[in-house]
PDB file of C-alpha atoms in Angstrom:
ATOM      1  CA  UNK I   1      11.820 -20.562  25.461  1.00 53.00           C
ATOM      2  CA  UNK I   2      13.503 -23.977  25.335  1.00 81.00           C
ATOM      3  CA  UNK I   3      11.605 -25.156  22.241  1.00 88.00           C
ATOM      4  CA  UNK I   4      12.113 -23.881  18.527  1.00 95.00           C
ATOM      5  CA  UNK I   5       8.950 -22.561  15.851  1.00 97.00           C
ATOM      6  CA  UNK I   6      10.081 -25.841  13.875  1.00 98.00           C
ATOM      7  CA  UNK I   7       9.067 -28.015  16.920  1.00 97.00           C
ATOM      8  CA  UNK I   8       6.071 -26.576  18.214  1.00 97.00           C
ATOM      9  CA  UNK I   9       4.421 -26.585  14.245  1.00 98.00           C
ATOM     10  CA  UNK I  10       5.622 -30.231  13.703  1.00 98.00           C
ATOM     11  CA  UNK I  11       3.699 -30.848  16.709  1.00 96.00           C
ATOM     12  CA  UNK I  12       0.713 -28.886  15.377  1.00 97.00           C
ATOM     13  CA  UNK I  13       0.711 -31.138  12.386  1.00 97.00           C
ATOM     14  CA  UNK I  14       3.038 -29.074   9.995  1.00 98.00           C
ATOM     15  CA  UNK I  15       5.703 -30.773   7.964  1.00 98.00           C
ATOM     16  CA  UNK I  16       8.908 -28.803   8.621  1.00 98.00           C
ATOM     17  CA  UNK I  17      11.847 -28.489   6.377  1.00 98.00           C
ATOM     18  CA  UNK I  18      14.914 -25.789   6.011  1.00 98.00           C
ATOM     19  CA  UNK I  19      17.769 -25.434   4.044  1.00 98.00           C
ATOM     20  CA  UNK I  20      20.565 -23.041   3.338  1.00 98.00           C
ATOM     21  CA  UNK I  21      22.948 -22.414   6.737  1.00 98.00           C
ATOM     22  CA  UNK I  22      23.176 -24.379   9.988  1.00 98.00           C
ATOM     23  CA  UNK I  23      25.342 -23.694  12.865  1.00 96.00           C
ATOM     24  CA  UNK I  24      24.016 -24.831  15.965  1.00 95.00           C
ATOM     25  CA  UNK I  25      25.567 -28.265  15.917  1.00 96.00           C
ATOM     26  CA  UNK I  26      26.911 -31.230  13.964  1.00 96.00           C
ATOM     27  CA  UNK I  27      25.643 -34.735  13.285  1.00 97.00           C
ATOM     28  CA  UNK I  28      25.551 -36.709  16.349  1.00 96.00           C
ATOM     29  CA  UNK I  29      24.625 -33.617  18.467  1.00 97.00           C
ATOM     30  CA  UNK I  30      21.527 -32.165  20.293  1.00 96.00           C
ATOM     31  CA  UNK I  31      21.839 -29.137  18.176  1.00 97.00           C
ATOM     32  CA  UNK I  32      21.699 -30.659  15.017  1.00 98.00           C
ATOM     33  CA  UNK I  33      18.377 -29.636  12.959  1.00 98.00           C
ATOM     34  CA  UNK I  34      16.938 -33.148  12.823  1.00 98.00           C
ATOM     35  CA  UNK I  35      16.856 -33.021  16.283  1.00 97.00           C
ATOM     36  CA  UNK I  36      15.395 -29.372  16.649  1.00 97.00           C
ATOM     37  CA  UNK I  37      12.326 -29.691  14.910  1.00 97.00           C
ATOM     38  CA  UNK I  38      12.694 -30.275  11.584  1.00 98.00           C
ATOM     39  CA  UNK I  39      11.863 -33.342   9.496  1.00 98.00           C
ATOM     40  CA  UNK I  40      14.072 -32.455   6.211  1.00 98.00           C
ATOM     41  CA  UNK I  41      17.512 -30.589   6.180  1.00 98.00           C
ATOM     42  CA  UNK I  42      19.639 -29.962   3.182  1.00 99.00           C
ATOM     43  CA  UNK I  43      22.698 -27.468   3.443  1.00 98.00           C
ATOM     44  CA  UNK I  44      26.335 -26.940   5.832  1.00 98.00           C
ATOM     45  CA  UNK I  45      26.298 -28.091   9.131  1.00 98.00           C
ATOM     46  CA  UNK I  46      29.054 -25.582   9.703  1.00 97.00           C
ATOM     47  CA  UNK I  47      29.029 -21.289   9.422  1.00 95.00           C
ATOM     48  CA  UNK I  48      32.209 -21.106   8.396  1.00 96.00           C
ATOM     49  CA  UNK I  49      32.134 -24.070   5.794  1.00 97.00           C
ATOM     50  CA  UNK I  50      29.157 -21.907   4.671  1.00 98.00           C
ATOM     51  CA  UNK I  51      31.470 -18.992   3.377  1.00 98.00           C
ATOM     52  CA  UNK I  52      32.813 -21.239   0.734  1.00 98.00           C
ATOM     53  CA  UNK I  53      29.970 -21.385  -2.571  1.00 98.00           C
ATOM     54  CA  UNK I  54      31.550 -24.297  -3.971  1.00 98.00           C
ATOM     55  CA  UNK I  55      31.879 -26.856  -1.007  1.00 98.00           C
ATOM     56  CA  UNK I  56      33.432 -30.557  -1.024  1.00 98.00           C
ATOM     57  CA  UNK I  57      29.782 -31.527   0.390  1.00 98.00           C
ATOM     58  CA  UNK I  58      26.838 -30.171   1.646  1.00 98.00           C
ATOM     59  CA  UNK I  59      24.318 -32.631   4.233  1.00 98.00           C
ATOM     60  CA  UNK I  60      21.107 -33.772   3.579  1.00 98.00           C
ATOM     61  CA  UNK I  61      19.892 -34.677   7.366  1.00 98.00           C
ATOM     62  CA  UNK I  62      22.375 -36.449   8.979  1.00 97.00           C
ATOM     63  CA  UNK I  63      23.773 -38.010   5.674  1.00 98.00           C
ATOM     64  CA  UNK I  64      26.706 -36.173   3.654  1.00 98.00           C
ATOM     65  CA  UNK I  65      26.253 -35.202   0.150  1.00 98.00           C
ATOM     66  CA  UNK I  66      29.906 -35.521  -1.659  1.00 98.00           C
ATOM     67  CA  UNK I  67      30.256 -32.426  -4.075  1.00 98.00           C
ATOM     68  CA  UNK I  68      33.475 -34.282  -6.144  1.00 98.00           C
ATOM     69  CA  UNK I  69      33.966 -32.121  -8.739  1.00 98.00           C
ATOM     70  CA  UNK I  70      34.722 -28.989  -6.463  1.00 98.00           C
ATOM     71  CA  UNK I  71      38.148 -29.235  -4.748  1.00 98.00           C
ATOM     72  CA  UNK I  72      39.737 -26.899  -2.146  1.00 98.00           C
ATOM     73  CA  UNK I  73      43.010 -25.336  -1.854  1.00 97.00           C
ATOM     74  CA  UNK I  74      44.883 -27.237   0.746  1.00 96.00           C
ATOM     75  CA  UNK I  75      46.531 -24.060   1.866  1.00 97.00           C
ATOM     76  CA  UNK I  76      46.018 -24.248   5.577  1.00 97.00           C
ATOM     77  CA  UNK I  77      45.711 -20.316   5.902  1.00 97.00           C
ATOM     78  CA  UNK I  78      42.386 -20.878   4.272  1.00 97.00           C
ATOM     79  CA  UNK I  79      40.855 -23.110   6.467  1.00 96.00           C
ATOM     80  CA  UNK I  80      39.121 -25.418   4.075  1.00 96.00           C
ATOM     81  CA  UNK I  81      37.079 -22.911   2.976  1.00 98.00           C
ATOM     82  CA  UNK I  82      38.333 -21.649  -0.412  1.00 98.00           C
ATOM     83  CA  UNK I  83      37.947 -23.787  -3.840  1.00 98.00           C
ATOM     84  CA  UNK I  84      40.646 -24.073  -6.429  1.00 97.00           C
ATOM     85  CA  UNK I  85      38.066 -25.930  -8.616  1.00 98.00           C
ATOM     86  CA  UNK I  86      34.751 -24.536  -8.667  1.00 98.00           C
ATOM     87  CA  UNK I  87      32.161 -26.351 -10.642  1.00 98.00           C
ATOM     88  CA  UNK I  88      28.881 -26.946  -8.279  1.00 98.00           C
ATOM     89  CA  UNK I  89      27.375 -23.796  -6.790  1.00 98.00           C
ATOM     90  CA  UNK I  90      26.018 -24.814  -3.365  1.00 98.00           C
ATOM     91  CA  UNK I  91      23.428 -21.872  -3.398  1.00 98.00           C
ATOM     92  CA  UNK I  92      21.752 -22.982  -6.768  1.00 98.00           C
ATOM     93  CA  UNK I  93      21.304 -26.823  -5.341  1.00 98.00           C
ATOM     94  CA  UNK I  94      20.012 -25.418  -1.566  1.00 98.00           C
ATOM     95  CA  UNK I  95      17.149 -23.868  -3.817  1.00 98.00           C
ATOM     96  CA  UNK I  96      16.590 -26.544  -5.844  1.00 98.00           C
ATOM     97  CA  UNK I  97      15.602 -28.449  -2.765  1.00 98.00           C
ATOM     98  CA  UNK I  98      13.963 -25.771  -1.265  1.00 98.00           C
ATOM     99  CA  UNK I  99      11.129 -26.128  -4.212  1.00 99.00           C
ATOM    100  CA  UNK I 100      11.421 -29.889  -4.276  1.00 98.00           C
ATOM    101  CA  UNK I 101      10.526 -29.467  -0.359  1.00 99.00           C
ATOM    102  CA  UNK I 102       7.202 -27.249  -1.145  1.00 98.00           C
ATOM    103  CA  UNK I 103       5.992 -29.941  -3.845  1.00 98.00           C
ATOM    104  CA  UNK I 104       6.787 -32.668  -1.645  1.00 98.00           C
ATOM    105  CA  UNK I 105       4.282 -30.789   0.856  1.00 98.00           C
ATOM    106  CA  UNK I 106       1.585 -28.960  -1.404  1.00 98.00           C
ATOM    107  CA  UNK I 107      -1.545 -30.921   0.134  1.00 98.00           C
ATOM    108  CA  UNK I 108      -0.273 -30.135   3.894  1.00 98.00           C
ATOM    109  CA  UNK I 109       1.010 -27.403   5.892  1.00 98.00           C
ATOM    110  CA  UNK I 110       4.284 -26.968   6.137  1.00 98.00           C
ATOM    111  CA  UNK I 111       6.952 -24.824   7.597  1.00 98.00           C
ATOM    112  CA  UNK I 112      10.122 -24.176   5.559  1.00 98.00           C
ATOM    113  CA  UNK I 113      13.107 -22.167   6.644  1.00 98.00           C
ATOM    114  CA  UNK I 114      15.291 -21.185   3.560  1.00 98.00           C
ATOM    115  CA  UNK I 115      18.813 -20.177   5.175  1.00 98.00           C
ATOM    116  CA  UNK I 116      20.217 -18.992   1.924  1.00 98.00           C
ATOM    117  CA  UNK I 117      23.758 -17.687   2.199  1.00 97.00           C
ATOM    118  CA  UNK I 118      24.075 -15.381  -0.414  1.00 97.00           C
ATOM    119  CA  UNK I 119      24.898 -12.192  -0.618  1.00 96.00           C
ATOM    120  CA  UNK I 120      27.597 -13.194   2.305  1.00 97.00           C
ATOM    121  CA  UNK I 121      31.038 -13.053   1.615  1.00 98.00           C
ATOM    122  CA  UNK I 122      33.477 -15.643   1.652  1.00 98.00           C
ATOM    123  CA  UNK I 123      35.608 -13.862   3.902  1.00 97.00           C
ATOM    124  CA  UNK I 124      38.963 -16.722   3.537  1.00 98.00           C
ATOM    125  CA  UNK I 125      38.180 -16.222   0.013  1.00 97.00           C
ATOM    126  CA  UNK I 126      38.702 -12.557   0.283  1.00 97.00           C
ATOM    127  CA  UNK I 127      41.847 -12.804   2.187  1.00 97.00           C
ATOM    128  CA  UNK I 128      43.219 -15.145  -0.123  1.00 96.00           C
ATOM    129  CA  UNK I 129      42.090 -13.250  -3.303  1.00 95.00           C
ATOM    130  CA  UNK I 130      41.087  -9.957  -2.616  1.00 97.00           C
ATOM    131  CA  UNK I 131      37.463 -11.093  -3.656  1.00 98.00           C
ATOM    132  CA  UNK I 132      35.136 -13.194  -1.894  1.00 98.00           C
ATOM    133  CA  UNK I 133      31.894 -12.237  -3.765  1.00 98.00           C
ATOM    134  CA  UNK I 134      31.760 -15.738  -5.075  1.00 98.00           C
ATOM    135  CA  UNK I 135      28.838 -16.379  -7.736  1.00 98.00           C
ATOM    136  CA  UNK I 136      28.959 -18.252 -10.915  1.00 98.00           C
ATOM    137  CA  UNK I 137      28.484 -15.444 -13.409  1.00 98.00           C
ATOM    138  CA  UNK I 138      27.781 -11.719 -13.161  1.00 98.00           C
ATOM    139  CA  UNK I 139      24.929 -11.435 -15.282  1.00 98.00           C
ATOM    140  CA  UNK I 140      23.122  -8.262 -16.253  1.00 98.00           C
ATOM    141  CA  UNK I 141      26.533  -6.812 -14.490  1.00 98.00           C
ATOM    142  CA  UNK I 142      29.002  -8.277 -16.447  1.00 98.00           C
ATOM    143  CA  UNK I 143      29.498  -5.475 -19.033  1.00 98.00           C
ATOM    144  CA  UNK I 144      29.144  -3.076 -15.908  1.00 98.00           C
ATOM    145  CA  UNK I 145      32.675  -0.654 -15.369  1.00 98.00           C
ATOM    146  CA  UNK I 146      32.867  -1.825 -11.973  1.00 98.00           C
ATOM    147  CA  UNK I 147      35.732  -3.835 -10.131  1.00 97.00           C
ATOM    148  CA  UNK I 148      34.602  -7.713  -9.722  1.00 98.00           C
ATOM    149  CA  UNK I 149      33.577  -7.249  -6.085  1.00 98.00           C
ATOM    150  CA  UNK I 150      31.040  -4.825  -7.075  1.00 98.00           C
ATOM    151  CA  UNK I 151      29.768  -7.037  -9.721  1.00 98.00           C
ATOM    152  CA  UNK I 152      30.053  -9.988  -7.799  1.00 98.00           C
ATOM    153  CA  UNK I 153      28.057  -8.113  -4.918  1.00 98.00           C
ATOM    154  CA  UNK I 154      25.106  -6.994  -7.065  1.00 98.00           C
ATOM    155  CA  UNK I 155      24.535 -10.372  -9.296  1.00 98.00           C
ATOM    156  CA  UNK I 156      24.553 -12.390  -5.925  1.00 98.00           C
ATOM    157  CA  UNK I 157      21.598 -10.022  -4.338  1.00 98.00           C
ATOM    158  CA  UNK I 158      19.707 -10.314  -8.152  1.00 98.00           C
ATOM    159  CA  UNK I 159      20.513 -14.318  -7.863  1.00 98.00           C
ATOM    160  CA  UNK I 160      18.372 -13.998  -4.836  1.00 98.00           C
ATOM    161  CA  UNK I 161      15.686 -11.910  -5.564  1.00 98.00           C
ATOM    162  CA  UNK I 162      15.328 -14.637  -8.814  1.00 98.00           C
ATOM    163  CA  UNK I 163      15.454 -17.216  -6.426  1.00 98.00           C
ATOM    164  CA  UNK I 164      12.605 -15.797  -4.314  1.00 98.00           C
ATOM    165  CA  UNK I 165      10.850 -15.172  -7.694  1.00 98.00           C
ATOM    166  CA  UNK I 166      10.487 -18.993  -8.257  1.00 98.00           C
ATOM    167  CA  UNK I 167       9.279 -19.719  -4.731  1.00 98.00           C
ATOM    168  CA  UNK I 168       6.241 -17.853  -5.397  1.00 98.00           C
ATOM    169  CA  UNK I 169       5.830 -18.367  -8.918  1.00 98.00           C
ATOM    170  CA  UNK I 170       5.699 -22.317  -7.265  1.00 98.00           C
ATOM    171  CA  UNK I 171       3.454 -21.058  -4.727  1.00 98.00           C
ATOM    172  CA  UNK I 172       1.222 -19.453  -7.668  1.00 98.00           C
ATOM    173  CA  UNK I 173       1.486 -23.042  -9.962  1.00 98.00           C
ATOM    174  CA  UNK I 174       0.204 -25.562  -7.200  1.00 98.00           C
ATOM    175  CA  UNK I 175      -2.679 -22.869  -6.379  1.00 98.00           C
ATOM    176  CA  UNK I 176      -1.204 -22.828  -2.761  1.00 98.00           C
ATOM    177  CA  UNK I 177       0.186 -18.542  -2.012  1.00 98.00           C
ATOM    178  CA  UNK I 178      -3.195 -18.004  -0.897  1.00 98.00           C
ATOM    179  CA  UNK I 179      -2.597 -20.396   1.888  1.00 97.00           C
ATOM    180  CA  UNK I 180       1.009 -19.895   2.381  1.00 98.00           C
ATOM    181  CA  UNK I 181       2.794 -16.706   4.038  1.00 98.00           C
ATOM    182  CA  UNK I 182       5.797 -16.000   2.894  1.00 98.00           C
ATOM    183  CA  UNK I 183       8.251 -13.878   5.188  1.00 98.00           C
ATOM    184  CA  UNK I 184      11.651 -12.451   3.838  1.00 98.00           C
ATOM    185  CA  UNK I 185      14.264 -10.495   6.131  1.00 97.00           C
ATOM    186  CA  UNK I 186      17.738 -10.703   7.184  1.00 96.00           C
ATOM    187  CA  UNK I 187      19.833 -11.302   9.904  1.00 92.00           C
ATOM    188  CA  UNK I 188      21.995  -7.987   9.674  1.00 95.00           C
ATOM    189  CA  UNK I 189      22.794  -4.764   7.753  1.00 95.00           C
ATOM    190  CA  UNK I 190      24.945  -4.911   5.311  1.00 96.00           C
ATOM    191  CA  UNK I 191      28.789  -6.176   5.033  1.00 96.00           C
ATOM    192  CA  UNK I 192      32.159  -4.431   4.578  1.00 96.00           C
ATOM    193  CA  UNK I 193      33.690  -7.961   3.788  1.00 96.00           C
ATOM    194  CA  UNK I 194      35.604 -10.338   1.492  1.00 97.00           C
ATOM    195  CA  UNK I 195      36.771  -7.467  -0.762  1.00 97.00           C
ATOM    196  CA  UNK I 196      33.242  -5.460  -0.931  1.00 96.00           C
ATOM    197  CA  UNK I 197      32.126  -2.389   1.172  1.00 96.00           C
ATOM    198  CA  UNK I 198      29.143  -1.288   2.081  1.00 96.00           C
ATOM    199  CA  UNK I 199      29.471   2.016   1.222  1.00 96.00           C
ATOM    200  CA  UNK I 200      29.458   0.526  -2.218  1.00 95.00           C
ATOM    201  CA  UNK I 201      25.727   0.720  -2.610  1.00 96.00           C
ATOM    202  CA  UNK I 202      24.941   2.503   0.047  1.00 96.00           C
ATOM    203  CA  UNK I 203      23.637  -0.421   1.108  1.00 95.00           C
ATOM    204  CA  UNK I 204      22.947   1.295   4.869  1.00 94.00           C
ATOM    205  CA  UNK I 205      21.381   4.454   3.254  1.00 95.00           C
ATOM    206  CA  UNK I 206      20.839   7.586   6.266  1.00 95.00           C
ATOM    207  CA  UNK I 207      21.433   5.016   8.816  1.00 95.00           C
ATOM    208  CA  UNK I 208      24.831   4.732  11.144  1.00 94.00           C
ATOM    209  CA  UNK I 209      26.713   1.299  11.372  1.00 94.00           C
ATOM    210  CA  UNK I 210      26.821  -2.117   9.303  1.00 96.00           C
ATOM    211  CA  UNK I 211      26.902  -5.782  10.019  1.00 96.00           C
ATOM    212  CA  UNK I 212      28.327  -6.384  13.999  1.00 93.00           C
ATOM    213  CA  UNK I 213      27.380  -2.755  15.138  1.00 93.00           C
ATOM    214  CA  UNK I 214      24.435  -2.287  17.004  1.00 95.00           C
ATOM    215  CA  UNK I 215      23.668   1.010  15.418  1.00 94.00           C
ATOM    216  CA  UNK I 216      20.480   0.674  13.169  1.00 93.00           C
ATOM    217  CA  UNK I 217      22.418   0.559  10.349  1.00 95.00           C
ATOM    218  CA  UNK I 218      24.051  -2.677  11.843  1.00 95.00           C
ATOM    219  CA  UNK I 219      20.875  -3.928  12.961  1.00 94.00           C
ATOM    220  CA  UNK I 220      17.840  -2.467  11.142  1.00 94.00           C
ATOM    221  CA  UNK I 221      16.445  -4.646   8.305  1.00 94.00           C
ATOM    222  CA  UNK I 222      13.371  -4.784   6.782  1.00 92.00           C
ATOM    223  CA  UNK I 223      10.614  -7.576   7.201  1.00 95.00           C
ATOM    224  CA  UNK I 224       8.707  -8.269   3.770  1.00 97.00           C
ATOM    225  CA  UNK I 225       5.517 -10.239   3.953  1.00 98.00           C
ATOM    226  CA  UNK I 226       3.763 -11.895   1.383  1.00 98.00           C
ATOM    227  CA  UNK I 227       0.132 -13.433   1.542  1.00 98.00           C
ATOM    228  CA  UNK I 228      -2.317 -12.778  -1.155  1.00 98.00           C
ATOM    229  CA  UNK I 229      -6.136 -12.179   0.323  1.00 97.00           C
ATOM    230  CA  UNK I 230      -4.801 -12.237   4.053  1.00 97.00           C
ATOM    231  CA  UNK I 231      -1.448  -9.441   4.042  1.00 97.00           C
ATOM    232  CA  UNK I 232      -2.860  -5.935   2.346  1.00 95.00           C
ATOM    233  CA  UNK I 233      -0.542  -5.296  -0.292  1.00 95.00           C
ATOM    234  CA  UNK I 234       1.251  -2.065  -0.652  1.00 95.00           C
ATOM    235  CA  UNK I 235       0.775  -1.810   3.522  1.00 95.00           C
ATOM    236  CA  UNK I 236       3.907  -0.783   5.836  1.00 95.00           C
ATOM    237  CA  UNK I 237       4.419  -0.935   9.625  1.00 94.00           C
ATOM    238  CA  UNK I 238       6.742   1.287  11.245  1.00 90.00           C
ATOM    239  CA  UNK I 239       6.656  -0.615  14.711  1.00 91.00           C
ATOM    240  CA  UNK I 240      10.022  -2.123  15.868  1.00 91.00           C
ATOM    241  CA  UNK I 241      10.110  -6.196  15.820  1.00 94.00           C
ATOM    242  CA  UNK I 242      12.700  -8.412  16.298  1.00 95.00           C
ATOM    243  CA  UNK I 243      13.408 -11.943  15.601  1.00 95.00           C
ATOM    244  CA  UNK I 244      12.434 -12.833  18.839  1.00 95.00           C
ATOM    245  CA  UNK I 245       8.841 -12.379  17.656  1.00 97.00           C
ATOM    246  CA  UNK I 246       8.261 -14.744  15.039  1.00 97.00           C
ATOM    247  CA  UNK I 247       8.299 -18.003  17.460  1.00 97.00           C
ATOM    248  CA  UNK I 248       5.140 -16.296  18.976  1.00 97.00           C
ATOM    249  CA  UNK I 249       3.828 -15.168  15.709  1.00 98.00           C
ATOM    250  CA  UNK I 250       4.451 -18.657  13.813  1.00 98.00           C
ATOM    251  CA  UNK I 251       2.619 -20.075  16.556  1.00 97.00           C
ATOM    252  CA  UNK I 252      -0.031 -17.521  16.624  1.00 97.00           C
ATOM    253  CA  UNK I 253      -0.949 -17.962  12.521  1.00 97.00           C
ATOM    254  CA  UNK I 254      -0.553 -21.607  12.963  1.00 97.00           C
ATOM    255  CA  UNK I 255      -3.276 -21.968  15.949  1.00 95.00           C
ATOM    256  CA  UNK I 256      -0.555 -23.130  18.090  1.00 95.00           C
ATOM    257  CA  UNK I 257      -0.296 -22.629  21.940  1.00 93.00           C
ATOM    258  CA  UNK I 258       2.974 -20.639  21.995  1.00 95.00           C
ATOM    259  CA  UNK I 259       5.030 -21.937  25.274  1.00 93.00           C
ATOM    260  CA  UNK I 260       5.641 -19.868  28.665  1.00 91.00           C
ATOM    261  CA  UNK I 261       8.796 -18.202  28.627  1.00 88.00           C
ATOM    262  CA  UNK I 262       9.094 -16.308  24.876  1.00 89.00           C
ATOM    263  CA  UNK I 263      10.473 -12.755  25.070  1.00 92.00           C
ATOM    264  CA  UNK I 264       8.575 -12.193  21.492  1.00 96.00           C
ATOM    265  CA  UNK I 265       5.488 -10.627  21.255  1.00 97.00           C
ATOM    266  CA  UNK I 266       3.060 -11.946  18.466  1.00 98.00           C
ATOM    267  CA  UNK I 267       2.926  -9.864  15.291  1.00 97.00           C
ATOM    268  CA  UNK I 268      -0.065 -11.456  13.695  1.00 98.00           C
ATOM    269  CA  UNK I 269      -2.310  -8.779  14.083  1.00 97.00           C
ATOM    270  CA  UNK I 270      -0.347  -6.347  12.465  1.00 97.00           C
ATOM    271  CA  UNK I 271       0.409  -8.838   9.473  1.00 97.00           C
ATOM    272  CA  UNK I 272      -3.863  -9.325   9.442  1.00 97.00           C
ATOM    273  CA  UNK I 273      -4.596  -5.474   9.316  1.00 95.00           C
ATOM    274  CA  UNK I 274      -6.042  -5.658  12.796  1.00 96.00           C
ATOM    275  CA  UNK I 275      -3.166  -3.010  14.192  1.00 93.00           C
ATOM    276  CA  UNK I 276      -5.634  -1.599  17.329  1.00 94.00           C
ATOM    277  CA  UNK I 277      -4.408  -5.343  18.718  1.00 96.00           C
ATOM    278  CA  UNK I 278      -0.907  -5.316  18.586  1.00 96.00           C
ATOM    279  CA  UNK I 279       1.301  -5.087  21.525  1.00 95.00           C
ATOM    280  CA  UNK I 280       3.854  -2.864  21.716  1.00 94.00           C
ATOM    281  CA  UNK I 281       7.902  -4.058  23.646  1.00 94.00           C
ATOM    282  CA  UNK I 282       8.211  -2.017  26.475  1.00 93.00           C
ATOM    283  CA  UNK I 283      11.833  -2.071  25.875  1.00 93.00           C
ATOM    284  CA  UNK I 284      14.346  -4.196  23.035  1.00 95.00           C
ATOM    285  CA  UNK I 285      17.658  -5.389  23.968  1.00 95.00           C
ATOM    286  CA  UNK I 286      20.962  -6.076  21.679  1.00 94.00           C
ATOM    287  CA  UNK I 287      23.973  -7.579  23.008  1.00 94.00           C
ATOM    288  CA  UNK I 288      26.763  -7.997  20.641  1.00 93.00           C
ATOM    289  CA  UNK I 289      30.479  -9.170  22.454  1.00 92.00           C
ATOM    290  CA  UNK I 290      31.021  -5.918  24.815  1.00 93.00           C
ATOM    291  CA  UNK I 291      28.850  -3.560  22.951  1.00 94.00           C
ATOM    292  CA  UNK I 292      25.423  -2.961  24.115  1.00 95.00           C
ATOM    293  CA  UNK I 293      21.991  -1.544  22.710  1.00 95.00           C
ATOM    294  CA  UNK I 294      18.850  -0.708  24.366  1.00 95.00           C
ATOM    295  CA  UNK I 295      15.416   0.761  21.916  1.00 92.00           C
ATOM    296  CA  UNK I 296      12.744   1.901  24.389  1.00 91.00           C
ATOM    297  CA  UNK I 297       9.843   3.411  22.149  1.00 83.00           C
ATOM    298  CA  UNK I 298      11.673   5.674  19.487  1.00 76.00           C
ATOM    299  CA  UNK I 299      14.561   6.389  22.139  1.00 82.00           C
ATOM    300  CA  UNK I 300      17.866   4.244  21.429  1.00 85.00           C
ATOM    301  CA  UNK I 301      20.831   4.256  23.363  1.00 92.00           C
ATOM    302  CA  UNK I 302      23.863   2.346  22.109  1.00 91.00           C
ATOM    303  CA  UNK I 303      27.255   1.594  24.114  1.00 89.00           C
ATOM    304  CA  UNK I 304      30.320   0.034  23.028  1.00 80.00           C
ATOM    305  CA  UNK I 305      33.618  -1.635  24.894  1.00 72.00           C
ATOM    306  CA  UNK I 306      31.057  -1.890  27.899  1.00 55.00           C
ATOM    307  CA  UNK I 307      32.977  -4.332  30.005  1.00 51.00           C
TER     308      UNK I 307
END
């Protein structure tokens, strides 16, 4: 589809916002979030710069927001992505903007994308120092007899969990939790980057592969839906869905028409407990570089170096 979820829901009367990492275009381009359905944006506009949790600036819509208290190393090999002076942690600012967006729009329908960078590694920081797991403090893991990369990875995930809790608590405080769907997922499996390895916490469990692989460990991630009174607590679903299913699902739930040409299937029936009405994919296909993967039912084929 040539439409975005934000465009479709904005046309249906929703206020649309996004925070975090954006990788489709800078200011003055057709790829900027404001040109793709988002009324409001705060965060990064460059996925490489988003490696650095202590950047010299972020973006509010098309306006640069200076963070002069942070400073870069200036070393060319760091590619402008490693901070020498670390004061303001970008994740915390981004989370604050997400909560403020909810407060501003509590009385109307809204769509909010929260593209947190946590727990992504600072790859350049990892190459420069051996530890790319950037976090202000190790919190409850500070006294563990672990290497700093392990403490940092755990602390980043715990910080993210804490901030999911802040969002849910705000929805309850505003008394809009029973008419708000929170959907939480990840764009890939665990990583081995920034000095941290996926084996550290057995992050992919019994699954083969990790980030940038097309085996299950690289692309199979949990999706968690929270919607009190609508999504039945404690229920599970083993049917495979993919990110391209989000567009028709969001349209279904918002009462917006799904445009022709979408490869996705709405999983709204599953969320609503109407599993008998749930359509299934005939097959799912992934490609990454020269890797290919195909799933049909419970059968999966992966081919690497396929050129």
